[in-house]
CSV table of C-alpha atoms in Angstrom, one decimal:
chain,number,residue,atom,x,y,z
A,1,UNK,CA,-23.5,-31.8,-24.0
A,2,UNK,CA,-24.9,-32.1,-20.8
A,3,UNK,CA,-23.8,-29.2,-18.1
A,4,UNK,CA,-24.4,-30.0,-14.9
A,5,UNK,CA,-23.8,-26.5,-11.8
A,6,UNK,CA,-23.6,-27.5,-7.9
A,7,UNK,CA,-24.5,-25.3,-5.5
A,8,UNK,CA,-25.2,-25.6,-1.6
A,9,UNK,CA,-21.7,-26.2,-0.1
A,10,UNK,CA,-20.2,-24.5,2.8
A,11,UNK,CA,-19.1,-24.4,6.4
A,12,UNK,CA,-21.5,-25.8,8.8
A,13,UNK,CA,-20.2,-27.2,12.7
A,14,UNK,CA,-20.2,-31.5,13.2
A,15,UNK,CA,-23.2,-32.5,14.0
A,16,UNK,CA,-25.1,-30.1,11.4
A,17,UNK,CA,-26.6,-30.4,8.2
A,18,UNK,CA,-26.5,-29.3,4.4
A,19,UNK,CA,-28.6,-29.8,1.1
A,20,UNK,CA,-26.5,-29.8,-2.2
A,21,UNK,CA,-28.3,-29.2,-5.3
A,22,UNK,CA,-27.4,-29.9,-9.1
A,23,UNK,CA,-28.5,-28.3,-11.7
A,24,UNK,CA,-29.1,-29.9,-15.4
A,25,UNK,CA,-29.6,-29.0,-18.4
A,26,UNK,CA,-31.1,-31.8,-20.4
A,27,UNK,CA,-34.6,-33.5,-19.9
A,28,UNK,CA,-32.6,-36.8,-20.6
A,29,UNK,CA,-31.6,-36.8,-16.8
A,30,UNK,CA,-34.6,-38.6,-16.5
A,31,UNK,CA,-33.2,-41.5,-17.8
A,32,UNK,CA,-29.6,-41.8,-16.6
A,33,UNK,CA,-28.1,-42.6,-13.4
A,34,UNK,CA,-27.4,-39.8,-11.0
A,35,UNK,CA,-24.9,-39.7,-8.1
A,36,UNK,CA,-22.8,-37.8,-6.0
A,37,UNK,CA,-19.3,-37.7,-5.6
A,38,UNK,CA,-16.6,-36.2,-3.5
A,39,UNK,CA,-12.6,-35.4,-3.1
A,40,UNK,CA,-10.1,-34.7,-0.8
A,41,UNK,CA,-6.8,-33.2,-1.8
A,42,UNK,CA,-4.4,-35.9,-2.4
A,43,UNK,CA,-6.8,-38.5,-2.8
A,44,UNK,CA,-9.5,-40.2,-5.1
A,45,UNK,CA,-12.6,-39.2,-5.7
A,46,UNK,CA,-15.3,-41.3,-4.1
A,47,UNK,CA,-19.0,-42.1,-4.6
A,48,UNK,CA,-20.6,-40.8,-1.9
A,49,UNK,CA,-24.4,-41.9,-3.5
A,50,UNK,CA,-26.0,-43.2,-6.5
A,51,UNK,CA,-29.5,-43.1,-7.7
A,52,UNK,CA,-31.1,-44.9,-10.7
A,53,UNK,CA,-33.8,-44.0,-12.7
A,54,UNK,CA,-35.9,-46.9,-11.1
A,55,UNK,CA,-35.1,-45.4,-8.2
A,56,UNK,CA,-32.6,-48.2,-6.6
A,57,UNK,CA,-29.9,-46.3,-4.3
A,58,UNK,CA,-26.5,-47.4,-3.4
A,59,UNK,CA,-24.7,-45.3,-0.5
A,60,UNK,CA,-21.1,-45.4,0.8
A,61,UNK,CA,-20.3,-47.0,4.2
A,62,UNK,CA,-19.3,-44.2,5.9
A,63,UNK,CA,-22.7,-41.8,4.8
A,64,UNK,CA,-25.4,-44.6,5.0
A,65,UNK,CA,-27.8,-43.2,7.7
A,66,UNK,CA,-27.1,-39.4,7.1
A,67,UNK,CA,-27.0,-38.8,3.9
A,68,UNK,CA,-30.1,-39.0,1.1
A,69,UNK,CA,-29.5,-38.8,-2.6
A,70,UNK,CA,-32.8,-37.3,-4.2
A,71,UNK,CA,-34.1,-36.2,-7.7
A,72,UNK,CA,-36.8,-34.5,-9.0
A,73,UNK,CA,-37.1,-35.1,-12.6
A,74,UNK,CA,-39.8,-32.3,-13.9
A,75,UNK,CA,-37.2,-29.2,-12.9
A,76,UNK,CA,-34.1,-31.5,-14.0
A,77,UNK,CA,-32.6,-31.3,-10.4
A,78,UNK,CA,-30.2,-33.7,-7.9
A,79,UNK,CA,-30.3,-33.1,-4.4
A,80,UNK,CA,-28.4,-34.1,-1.6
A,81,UNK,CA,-29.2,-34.0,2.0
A,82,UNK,CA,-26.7,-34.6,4.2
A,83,UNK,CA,-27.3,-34.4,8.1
A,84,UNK,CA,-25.4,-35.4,11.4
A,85,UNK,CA,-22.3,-33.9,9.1
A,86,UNK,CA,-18.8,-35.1,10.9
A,87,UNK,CA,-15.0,-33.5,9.8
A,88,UNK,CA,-14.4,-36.2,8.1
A,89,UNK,CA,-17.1,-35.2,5.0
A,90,UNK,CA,-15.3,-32.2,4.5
A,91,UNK,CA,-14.6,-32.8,0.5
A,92,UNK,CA,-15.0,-30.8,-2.7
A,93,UNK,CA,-18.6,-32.5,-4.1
A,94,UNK,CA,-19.5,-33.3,-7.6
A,95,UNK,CA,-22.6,-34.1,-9.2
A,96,UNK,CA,-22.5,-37.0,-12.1
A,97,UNK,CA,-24.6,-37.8,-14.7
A,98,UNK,CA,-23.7,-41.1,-16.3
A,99,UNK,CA,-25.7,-43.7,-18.9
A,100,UNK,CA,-26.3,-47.3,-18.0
A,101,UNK,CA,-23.5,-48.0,-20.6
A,102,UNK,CA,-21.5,-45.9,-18.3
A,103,UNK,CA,-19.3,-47.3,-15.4
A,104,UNK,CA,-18.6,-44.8,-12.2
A,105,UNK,CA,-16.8,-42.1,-12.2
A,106,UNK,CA,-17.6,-41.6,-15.9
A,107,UNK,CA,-20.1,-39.4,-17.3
A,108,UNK,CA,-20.7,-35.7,-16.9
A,109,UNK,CA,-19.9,-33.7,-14.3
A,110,UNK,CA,-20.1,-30.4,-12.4
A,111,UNK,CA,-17.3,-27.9,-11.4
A,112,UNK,CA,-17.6,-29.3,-7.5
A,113,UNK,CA,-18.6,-27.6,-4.4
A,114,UNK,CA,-16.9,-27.1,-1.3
A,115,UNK,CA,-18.3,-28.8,2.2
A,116,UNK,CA,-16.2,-27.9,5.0
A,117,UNK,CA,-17.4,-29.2,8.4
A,118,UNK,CA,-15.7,-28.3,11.9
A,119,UNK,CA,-15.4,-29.9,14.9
């Protein structure tokens, strides 16, 4: 069982900027795909950023430009920086692990961590 522990949220003004982290616990991360998503209450959650373990990236519209999904494999971790932050990212985020015989928004996931950004 792969846990998976988010930290790096908060409240931060538009315009600013904020690194999520995630936390594994297995040295198979290596080998799986790795992204980031987020919610909004009342709504579905989204893919906000996907990285594979060739290192092929695939962004949302709406971050593209601002935000960069990261890994570092040897410490097992998922980053994400996220800069020129604007209301409308303000979203509980999740980190995912999931397999290539995986589609999105499977997989493992973390327990979410709030990003709040005002105008």
């Amino acid at each position: 069982q792969m846990r998976l522990v988010e930290s790096g949220g908060g409240l931060v003004q538009a315009g600013g900027s904020l690194r999520l982290s995630c936390a594994t616990s297995t040295i198979v991360f290596r080998f799986n795909i790795v992204g980031w998503y987020r919610q909004v209450s009342g709504k579905q959650r989204e893919l906000v950023a996907e990285l594979t373990p060739e290192g092929n990236t695939d962004y949302a519209d709406s971050v593209k430009g601002r935000f960069t999904i990261s890994r570092d494999n040897a410490k097992n971790m998922l980053y994400l920086q996220m800069n020129s932050l604007k209301p409308e990212d303000t979203a509980i985020y999740f980190c995912n692990v999931r397999s290539r015989l995986q589609t999105r928004n499977t997989g493992y996931w973390g327990q979410g961590t709030q990003v709040t950004v005002s105008s």
